[in-house]
XYZ file of C-alpha atoms in Angstrom:
588
model
C -82.035 38.004 13.271
C -81.001 41.115 11.423
C -77.439 40.825 12.756
C -77.166 37.146 11.774
C -78.415 37.972 8.287
C -75.899 40.782 7.899
C -73.053 38.482 9.038
C -74.025 35.744 6.588
C -74.315 38.224 3.731
C -70.900 39.683 4.632
C -69.418 36.181 4.673
C -70.851 35.491 1.220
C -69.380 38.731 -0.096
C -65.936 37.857 1.335
C -66.081 34.403 -0.203
C -66.797 35.843 -3.639
C -64.412 38.804 -3.365
C -61.207 36.927 -4.224
C -62.739 35.117 -7.183
C -64.308 38.314 -8.501
C -60.978 40.092 -8.363
C -59.308 37.154 -10.131
C -61.901 37.233 -12.924
C -61.266 40.964 -13.336
C -57.645 40.176 -14.251
C -58.913 38.450 -17.423
C -56.546 35.494 -17.115
C -58.839 33.377 -19.294
C -57.498 35.064 -22.454
C -54.223 33.148 -21.960
C -54.368 30.343 -24.500
C -52.060 27.869 -22.703
C -53.605 26.169 -19.671
C -50.244 25.811 -17.871
C -49.566 29.567 -17.914
C -53.225 30.295 -17.166
C -53.221 28.087 -14.045
C -49.873 29.417 -12.820
C -50.991 33.043 -13.244
C -54.227 32.467 -11.344
C -52.542 30.715 -8.422
C -49.826 33.379 -8.333
C -52.550 36.026 -8.095
C -54.196 34.200 -5.162
C -50.790 33.841 -3.463
C -50.011 37.556 -3.708
C -53.538 38.726 -2.892
C -53.512 36.710 0.348
C -49.920 37.813 1.134
C -48.761 34.198 1.240
C -45.756 35.074 -0.926
C -44.336 36.972 2.082
C -44.395 33.848 4.304
C -41.366 31.631 3.713
C -41.784 27.861 3.786
C -39.586 27.672 6.902
C -41.822 30.185 8.665
C -44.808 28.063 7.657
C -43.213 24.917 9.100
C -42.492 26.834 12.300
C -46.133 27.874 12.500
C -47.204 24.223 12.118
C -45.048 23.290 15.099
C -46.130 26.204 17.281
C -49.777 25.341 16.694
C -49.331 21.663 17.552
C -49.907 20.275 14.044
C -46.671 18.261 14.011
C -48.012 15.839 16.611
C -51.395 15.292 14.947
C -52.208 12.497 12.535
C -52.552 13.448 8.871
C -56.145 12.291 8.759
C -57.140 14.216 11.887
C -59.745 16.926 11.250
C -59.743 20.535 12.442
C -62.674 22.920 12.330
C -62.804 26.328 10.668
C -62.347 28.258 13.913
C -59.117 26.359 14.642
C -57.967 27.060 11.076
C -58.694 30.763 11.542
C -56.601 30.797 14.735
C -53.693 29.148 12.900
C -53.879 31.688 10.059
C -53.982 34.503 12.603
C -50.755 33.330 14.215
C -49.102 33.067 10.773
C -49.947 36.605 9.658
C -49.371 38.267 13.035
C -45.897 36.741 13.153
C -45.372 37.933 9.583
C -46.122 41.525 10.557
C -43.548 41.257 13.325
C -40.870 40.328 10.802
C -41.818 43.036 8.307
C -40.628 46.651 8.685
C -43.168 49.182 9.869
C -43.394 50.725 6.399
C -44.449 47.404 4.828
C -47.081 46.165 7.282
C -49.988 44.176 5.828
C -53.683 44.195 6.621
C -53.809 41.086 8.793
C -57.595 40.811 9.090
C -58.107 41.137 5.345
C -55.398 38.535 4.586
C -56.909 36.107 7.105
C -60.404 36.522 5.663
C -59.364 36.097 2.015
C -57.170 33.052 2.670
C -59.686 31.405 5.002
C -62.473 31.722 2.449
C -60.236 30.369 -0.323
C -59.220 27.319 1.759
C -62.808 26.586 2.768
C -64.019 26.939 -0.832
C -61.239 24.635 -2.021
C -61.273 21.870 0.600
C -64.760 22.129 2.146
C -66.992 22.663 -0.832
C -69.754 20.582 0.780
C -69.905 22.830 3.857
C -68.961 20.383 6.637
C -66.888 23.043 8.377
C -63.879 20.725 8.751
C -60.760 19.725 6.802
C -57.873 17.325 7.417
C -54.506 18.336 8.808
C -52.718 16.918 5.749
C -54.870 18.947 3.350
C -54.097 22.179 5.187
C -50.353 21.375 5.320
C -50.215 20.489 1.631
C -52.091 23.644 0.592
C -50.127 26.107 2.748
C -46.733 24.502 1.986
C -47.484 24.719 -1.745
C -48.893 28.237 -1.839
C -46.435 29.969 0.547
C -43.238 31.701 -0.508
C -39.737 30.222 -0.616
C -37.780 27.890 -2.874
C -39.499 25.013 -4.608
C -36.674 22.706 -3.555
C -37.355 23.392 0.122
C -41.071 22.862 -0.374
C -40.589 19.498 -2.074
C -38.221 18.359 0.648
C -40.812 19.151 3.295
C -43.550 17.425 1.314
C -41.369 14.306 0.937
C -40.838 14.251 4.715
C -44.630 14.087 5.096
C -45.188 11.251 2.576
C -42.182 8.995 3.395
C -41.793 6.272 5.988
C -39.212 5.895 8.774
C -36.681 4.425 6.299
C -36.818 7.465 4.014
C -38.801 5.695 1.274
C -41.833 7.317 -0.343
C -45.180 5.715 0.443
C -47.265 5.603 -2.730
C -50.539 5.839 -0.853
C -49.409 9.056 0.858
C -48.177 10.507 -2.426
C -51.540 9.693 -3.966
C -53.177 11.534 -1.058
C -50.875 14.510 -1.653
C -51.873 14.636 -5.329
C -55.547 14.533 -4.364
C -55.127 17.559 -2.103
C -52.726 19.650 -4.181
C -54.652 19.174 -7.441
C -57.684 20.761 -5.783
C -55.891 24.098 -6.194
C -56.171 24.186 -10.038
C -59.772 23.016 -9.690
C -60.493 25.909 -7.318
C -59.378 28.418 -9.979
C -61.533 26.692 -12.633
C -58.705 24.696 -14.285
C -59.914 21.254 -13.202
C -60.332 19.829 -16.743
C -56.614 20.385 -17.430
C -55.089 19.485 -14.064
C -57.744 17.580 -12.133
C -56.959 14.433 -10.187
C -57.376 11.054 -11.866
C -56.585 7.499 -10.861
C -53.593 7.476 -13.216
C -51.906 10.543 -11.713
C -49.435 8.593 -9.551
C -48.590 6.225 -12.392
C -47.956 9.204 -14.664
C -45.495 10.790 -12.218
C -43.688 7.532 -11.394
C -44.323 5.086 -14.257
C -41.970 2.457 -12.809
C -43.123 1.044 -9.503
C -39.878 1.053 -7.538
C -38.261 2.325 -4.378
C -38.454 6.138 -4.446
C -35.943 7.971 -2.253
C -35.544 11.714 -1.691
C -33.156 12.432 -4.579
C -35.260 10.418 -7.037
C -38.359 12.277 -5.885
C -36.645 15.656 -6.432
C -35.254 14.625 -9.827
C -38.713 13.630 -11.094
C -40.627 16.670 -9.831
C -37.925 19.175 -10.841
C -37.195 17.652 -14.243
C -37.580 19.589 -17.482
C -40.392 19.052 -18.238
C -41.916 18.028 -14.886
C -44.854 15.589 -14.600
C -47.869 16.801 -16.552
C -50.177 17.054 -13.535
C -47.716 19.302 -11.639
C -46.238 21.306 -14.530
C -47.878 24.480 -13.182
C -45.981 24.299 -9.848
C -42.434 25.137 -11.081
C -43.917 27.643 -13.537
C -45.567 29.508 -10.654
C -42.135 29.864 -9.013
C -40.561 31.022 -12.279
C -43.283 33.653 -12.587
C -42.369 34.941 -9.145
C -38.690 35.170 -10.118
C -39.194 37.116 -13.389
C -41.890 39.582 -12.374
C -39.341 42.408 -12.051
C -36.933 41.335 -14.815
C -36.444 44.067 -17.429
C -35.631 43.333 -21.093
C -34.532 46.350 -23.205
C -35.955 44.766 -26.364
C -38.834 45.812 -28.595
C -41.786 43.433 -28.943
C -42.256 42.451 -32.572
C -46.071 42.525 -32.265
C -47.175 45.281 -29.890
C -44.032 47.376 -30.625
C -43.442 48.031 -26.938
C -39.917 49.349 -26.470
C -39.202 47.111 -23.453
C -40.527 44.011 -21.734
C -41.123 42.873 -18.179
C -41.262 39.238 -17.101
C -40.673 36.518 -19.677
C -39.266 37.128 -23.156
C -39.905 34.735 -26.047
C -37.629 34.399 -29.097
C -38.685 32.560 -32.246
C -36.319 29.790 -33.319
C -37.215 30.165 -37.004
C -37.820 33.897 -37.586
C -34.586 35.818 -37.134
C -34.834 38.600 -34.550
C -38.533 37.980 -33.849
C -39.291 38.404 -30.123
C -42.542 38.666 -28.184
C -43.387 39.912 -24.722
C -45.173 37.514 -22.383
C -48.556 39.200 -22.848
C -48.482 38.809 -26.656
C -47.127 35.270 -26.517
C -49.676 34.116 -23.938
C -52.501 35.498 -26.038
C -51.206 33.904 -29.244
C -50.468 37.094 -31.143
C -48.342 36.833 -34.296
C -47.406 39.128 -37.170
C -45.613 38.893 -40.500
C -44.159 35.518 -41.440
C -44.232 34.366 -37.827
C -46.767 31.712 -36.838
C -47.947 30.319 -33.522
C -46.761 26.923 -34.713
C -43.131 28.055 -34.627
C -40.982 26.922 -31.757
C -40.342 29.656 -29.193
C -37.596 29.827 -26.581
C -38.411 31.328 -23.186
C -35.901 33.739 -21.610
C -36.103 34.737 -17.962
C -33.167 37.180 -18.006
C -31.471 39.684 -20.286
C -27.846 39.485 -21.386
C -26.173 42.171 -23.438
C -24.247 41.133 -26.600
C -20.950 41.774 -24.773
C -22.038 39.500 -21.909
C -23.081 36.801 -24.352
C -19.679 36.966 -26.076
C -17.751 36.749 -22.799
C -20.016 33.903 -21.657
C -19.371 31.990 -24.891
C -15.600 32.545 -24.642
C -15.527 31.434 -20.999
C -17.566 28.376 -21.852
C -15.314 27.446 -24.787
C -12.149 27.886 -22.709
C -13.508 25.640 -19.967
C -13.634 28.374 -17.340
C -17.263 27.605 -16.528
C -18.575 24.390 -14.975
C -20.429 22.227 -17.465
C -23.378 19.996 -16.778
C -24.212 21.124 -13.273
C -26.810 19.076 -11.410
C -30.236 20.761 -11.100
C -30.159 20.470 -7.327
C -27.747 19.285 -4.631
C -27.667 15.634 -3.638
C -29.067 14.948 -0.173
C -28.379 11.938 2.068
C -30.643 9.007 1.266
C -30.799 7.679 4.836
C -33.919 8.286 6.852
C -33.565 11.526 8.765
C -34.557 11.829 12.404
C -37.116 14.465 13.364
C -35.992 17.421 15.393
C -36.251 17.329 19.154
C -39.236 19.505 20.050
C -39.381 18.627 23.747
C -38.303 22.106 24.731
C -41.099 23.768 22.744
C -44.753 24.054 23.649
C -47.203 22.126 21.479
C -50.348 23.783 22.773
C -51.902 26.699 20.943
C -51.172 30.070 22.452
C -53.568 32.960 22.421
C -52.885 36.001 20.188
C -52.038 38.067 23.258
C -49.329 35.591 24.254
C -47.990 35.529 20.705
C -47.481 39.256 20.918
C -44.996 38.913 23.757
C -41.641 39.463 22.113
C -39.498 38.185 24.972
C -41.200 34.766 25.007
C -40.675 34.414 21.275
C -36.966 35.213 21.596
C -36.568 32.744 24.483
C -38.267 29.987 22.495
C -36.028 30.551 19.468
C -32.891 30.596 21.651
C -33.854 27.304 23.318
C -34.547 25.684 19.951
C -31.208 26.786 18.509
C -29.367 25.467 21.575
C -31.094 22.079 21.295
C -30.348 21.833 17.571
C -26.692 22.659 18.203
C -26.451 19.901 20.838
C -28.091 17.341 18.545
C -26.077 18.252 15.457
C -23.216 15.926 16.463
C -25.524 12.976 17.094
C -27.668 12.828 13.966
C -27.443 14.060 10.365
C -29.263 17.288 9.434
C -32.965 16.856 8.816
C -34.971 17.893 5.807
C -36.557 20.617 7.890
C -33.319 22.295 8.990
C -31.626 25.109 7.155
C -29.157 23.540 4.740
C -26.971 25.670 2.537
C -26.336 24.655 -1.038
C -22.898 23.004 -0.710
C -22.475 22.634 -4.463
C -23.061 26.327 -4.963
C -20.428 27.220 -2.360
C -17.958 24.857 -4.019
C -18.615 26.373 -7.442
C -18.063 29.854 -6.023
C -14.789 28.749 -4.437
C -13.632 27.169 -7.716
C -14.481 30.347 -9.622
C -12.525 32.467 -7.126
C -9.507 30.172 -7.391
C -9.665 30.255 -11.193
C -9.752 34.057 -11.179
C -6.785 34.182 -8.817
C -4.910 31.699 -11.001
C -5.512 33.840 -14.086
C -4.206 36.910 -12.244
C -1.062 35.058 -11.197
C -0.430 33.838 -14.755
C -0.851 37.361 -16.103
C 1.603 38.715 -13.515
C 4.143 36.009 -14.424
C 3.806 36.837 -18.124
C 4.259 40.548 -17.407
C 7.400 39.958 -15.327
C 8.812 37.660 -18.007
C 8.343 40.306 -20.693
C 9.982 42.954 -18.517
C 12.939 40.668 -17.873
C 13.377 39.956 -21.597
C 13.202 43.631 -22.467
C 15.741 44.499 -19.779
C 18.169 41.776 -20.892
C 18.140 42.772 -24.570
C 20.838 45.341 -25.562
C 19.542 48.577 -27.031
C 21.276 50.706 -29.710
C 21.612 53.606 -27.274
C 23.701 51.510 -24.865
C 25.956 50.307 -27.674
C 26.626 53.833 -28.961
C 27.511 55.391 -25.599
C 31.146 54.197 -25.189
C 32.495 51.687 -27.777
C 35.912 51.440 -26.053
C 34.506 50.390 -22.717
C 32.201 47.910 -24.404
C 35.137 46.369 -26.271
C 37.103 46.006 -23.050
C 34.130 44.452 -21.368
C 33.813 41.947 -24.189
C 37.491 41.018 -23.860
C 37.198 40.592 -20.116
C 34.131 38.449 -20.520
C 35.915 36.341 -23.130
C 38.858 35.885 -20.776
C 36.507 35.015 -17.948
C 34.852 32.355 -20.109
C 38.246 30.866 -20.971
C 39.259 30.764 -17.312
C 35.977 29.117 -16.407
C 36.514 26.477 -19.075
C 40.071 25.921 -17.835
C 38.851 25.677 -14.274
C 36.214 23.089 -15.225
C 38.892 21.061 -17.067
C 41.177 21.205 -14.030
C 38.327 20.145 -11.791
C 37.691 17.163 -14.026
C 41.390 16.248 -13.990
C 41.469 16.650 -10.220
C 38.494 14.332 -9.884
C 40.174 11.684 -12.050
C 43.414 11.975 -10.060
C 41.576 11.623 -6.794
C 39.904 8.456 -8.084
C 43.277 7.033 -9.070
C 44.826 8.036 -5.742
C 42.047 6.294 -3.877
C 42.729 3.148 -5.914
C 46.422 3.359 -5.163
C 45.733 3.741 -1.461
C 43.624 0.584 -1.530
C 46.368 -1.301 -3.415
C 48.976 -0.110 -0.943
C 46.890 -1.252 2.022
C 46.280 -4.666 0.415
C 49.984 -5.059 -0.352
C 51.010 -4.267 3.215
C 48.465 -6.739 4.581
C 49.723 -9.483 2.250
C 53.356 -8.822 3.183
C 52.467 -8.935 6.862
C 50.656 -12.228 6.445
C 53.504 -13.782 4.403
C 56.087 -12.606 6.922
C 54.110 -14.228 9.716
C 53.671 -17.545 7.811
C 57.219 -17.919 6.325
C 59.812 -15.941 8.210
C 62.649 -16.927 5.797
C 60.923 -15.376 2.772
C 62.319 -12.039 1.621
C 60.275 -8.912 1.060
C 61.397 -8.628 -2.515
C 60.270 -12.131 -3.266
C 56.866 -11.554 -1.753
C 56.508 -8.299 -3.576
C 57.421 -9.917 -6.871
C 54.895 -12.708 -6.341
C 52.040 -10.366 -5.501
C 50.236 -8.587 -8.323
C 48.109 -5.573 -7.442
C 44.519 -5.216 -8.639
C 44.029 -3.088 -11.773
C 42.627 0.436 -11.407
C 39.650 1.671 -13.466
C 40.224 5.204 -14.704
C 37.236 7.364 -15.448
C 38.976 8.794 -18.525
C 39.905 5.421 -20.031
C 37.590 3.506 -22.293
C 38.683 0.006 -21.176
C 40.003 -1.615 -18.009
C 43.873 -1.881 -17.920
C 45.474 -5.188 -16.941
C 49.122 -4.088 -16.469
C 51.316 -3.279 -13.505
C 50.761 -0.241 -11.300
C 53.426 1.669 -13.255
C 51.408 1.192 -16.461
C 48.227 2.269 -14.684
C 49.819 5.512 -13.435
C 50.319 7.035 -16.878
C 49.472 10.714 -16.653
C 49.736 10.802 -12.822
C 52.064 13.316 -11.089
C 55.836 12.762 -10.614
C 55.414 12.213 -6.889
C 53.282 9.148 -7.449
C 55.575 7.801 -10.210
C 58.638 8.245 -8.020
C 56.903 6.318 -5.296
C 56.606 3.266 -7.577
C 59.955 3.657 -9.437
C 62.142 2.508 -6.464
C 62.895 -1.137 -6.077
C 62.419 -1.038 -2.329
C 58.908 -0.122 -1.131
C 58.786 3.340 0.330
C 56.183 5.236 2.313
C 53.669 6.220 -0.377
C 51.237 8.057 1.910
C 53.395 11.150 2.155
C 53.884 11.168 -1.626
C 50.152 10.926 -2.202
C 49.489 13.742 0.246
C 52.079 15.877 -1.544
C 50.347 15.219 -4.881
C 46.985 16.166 -3.420
C 48.411 19.392 -1.948
C 49.870 20.381 -5.304
C 46.521 19.885 -6.985
C 44.798 21.940 -4.276
C 47.319 24.769 -4.631
C 46.824 24.830 -8.401
C 43.057 25.090 -7.943
C 43.443 27.885 -5.392
C 45.620 29.934 -7.733
C 43.102 29.424 -10.517
C 40.219 30.569 -8.293
C 42.173 33.675 -7.264
C 42.812 34.522 -10.900
C 39.139 34.091 -11.692
C 38.152 36.401 -8.799
C 40.601 39.011 -10.065
C 38.917 38.878 -13.484
C 35.513 39.378 -11.800
C 36.866 42.392 -9.912
C 38.184 43.816 -13.177
C 34.773 43.375 -14.756
C 33.132 45.182 -11.872
C 35.642 48.061 -12.145
C 35.044 48.340 -15.874
C 31.275 48.402 -15.361
C 31.675 51.101 -12.698
C 33.816 53.161 -15.117
C 31.157 52.708 -17.790
C 28.448 53.996 -15.475
C 30.595 56.999 -14.495
C 31.198 57.747 -18.175
C 27.462 57.664 -18.865
C 26.805 60.074 -16.021
C 29.492 62.465 -17.315
C 28.052 62.365 -20.847
C 24.538 63.063 -19.564
C 25.784 65.954 -17.388
C 27.661 67.441 -20.374
C 24.506 67.218 -22.476
C 22.453 69.045 -19.828
C 25.093 71.729 -19.361
C 25.279 72.252 -23.144
C 21.532 72.687 -23.304
C 21.602 75.265 -20.512
C 24.359 77.257 -22.243
C 22.544 77.239 -25.571
C 19.324 78.564 -24.003
C 19.146 82.384 -24.486
C 18.374 84.550 -21.461
C 16.203 87.655 -21.552
């Protein structure tokens, strides 16, 4: 009897211990109920070491303890709950380094008493599987996005659509947490809670569910949930700013800046307690800051934003596939509860993880990734890649600009170069002028050669047509003379590229400006072999071009010789200067 009495008294002390410690923190002085609720639940989370258990580790613990196969309304007793919590915290100690081990028995006792006080206030000694899942998934560590995805997988049907009755059940269970820390009047469950979160009765898919619960501001009944995660993220944030009320030289956590009083800033302790000084009032609008940026960082951020180097209007979370996602294949895992001694066997744990990874890899090609699998933020990776490419592009543009400036500076003549040898520079200018003239002459000759070649091609066609006509007339009327047939046949006119209109005269009129060989070919009364004459004209044009090219190459060689002489002259002048300096230096 004495032992039973001591055990019951010890149990009562453990049940009250967590709440007594929470009251000692004096959270009730916080004037805003949202911050007050978030601070209390954050204290419970850290005191029970739940912040060290990631949501994925919690989901793994649910599977290992066979909760994934149970119905949501199935009940488990307190001893089964204690065994589940034991497996969670013993596995946590295995993941932690030896220098950061936790007191497992104390964590199990505190969390077990809190869950029983929250969900079994009438003392039945039982609670539903869904209540335990909702509580542990909400109070564990990890990202809020991952938690909400897991919760949606528990309240949606096989088509990936949210079931309103299940969401109402989730609100019933999760809103017992604020009630357990004495904040029920502000965030207790009511019949209008579901209608407040989703005012329009419509088909709610995963992305709609995430958009509503992660909006700014979120639904009133769950406004404390994202704030609890923001508290966890800013606990170690340092602000090198003086508080305008308590005159503390620095701040930790949140920082609040007044939107009306210039330069008026409060630490989170003064703001939560409603402190104000000077012209500042609690009715003024305050902006919450969760990080510190130096003035230089703010300026660079503003410049980058104005230049379009930063992505604008990013979505609050990545978009997930709307189709219903298949559950993971757990046939290779054991669903029965293992004893703590078996959980301590490291080799069995490694084998189980290896088998699970192999099964997930084999199923990855058959079905889309589930909500419960690790999914990296694709949008974040894309933004990082875009930022890296933009930085590389800026570096390339800067290098191009630098090379362009160097080229312009090198191409510009300097006064020192002009004063070194005026005679050589004058000769170089003359040679360059002569080179330009030869190039212009060469281009003119090339143009003339092109026009002549066009005319020669026309003459060749006329000659071929004339021969064909003569051959046909000779075959049809053998008594006709060649002169008669030639006089009756008129050749087609030739279009010259240098003429503005089309000539309509004889071939002799069309050959104005053509070489003597071609004119002689058409000046005889009797037709002669014009192909040789045309070839002779083409050879003469080619020879003229060759001589012109040789002359141009000789001018280039002269320019190179003059530039070489100029360089030699510069070297001689520099050597004379150095020798003169050495002679003028006295020796001791």
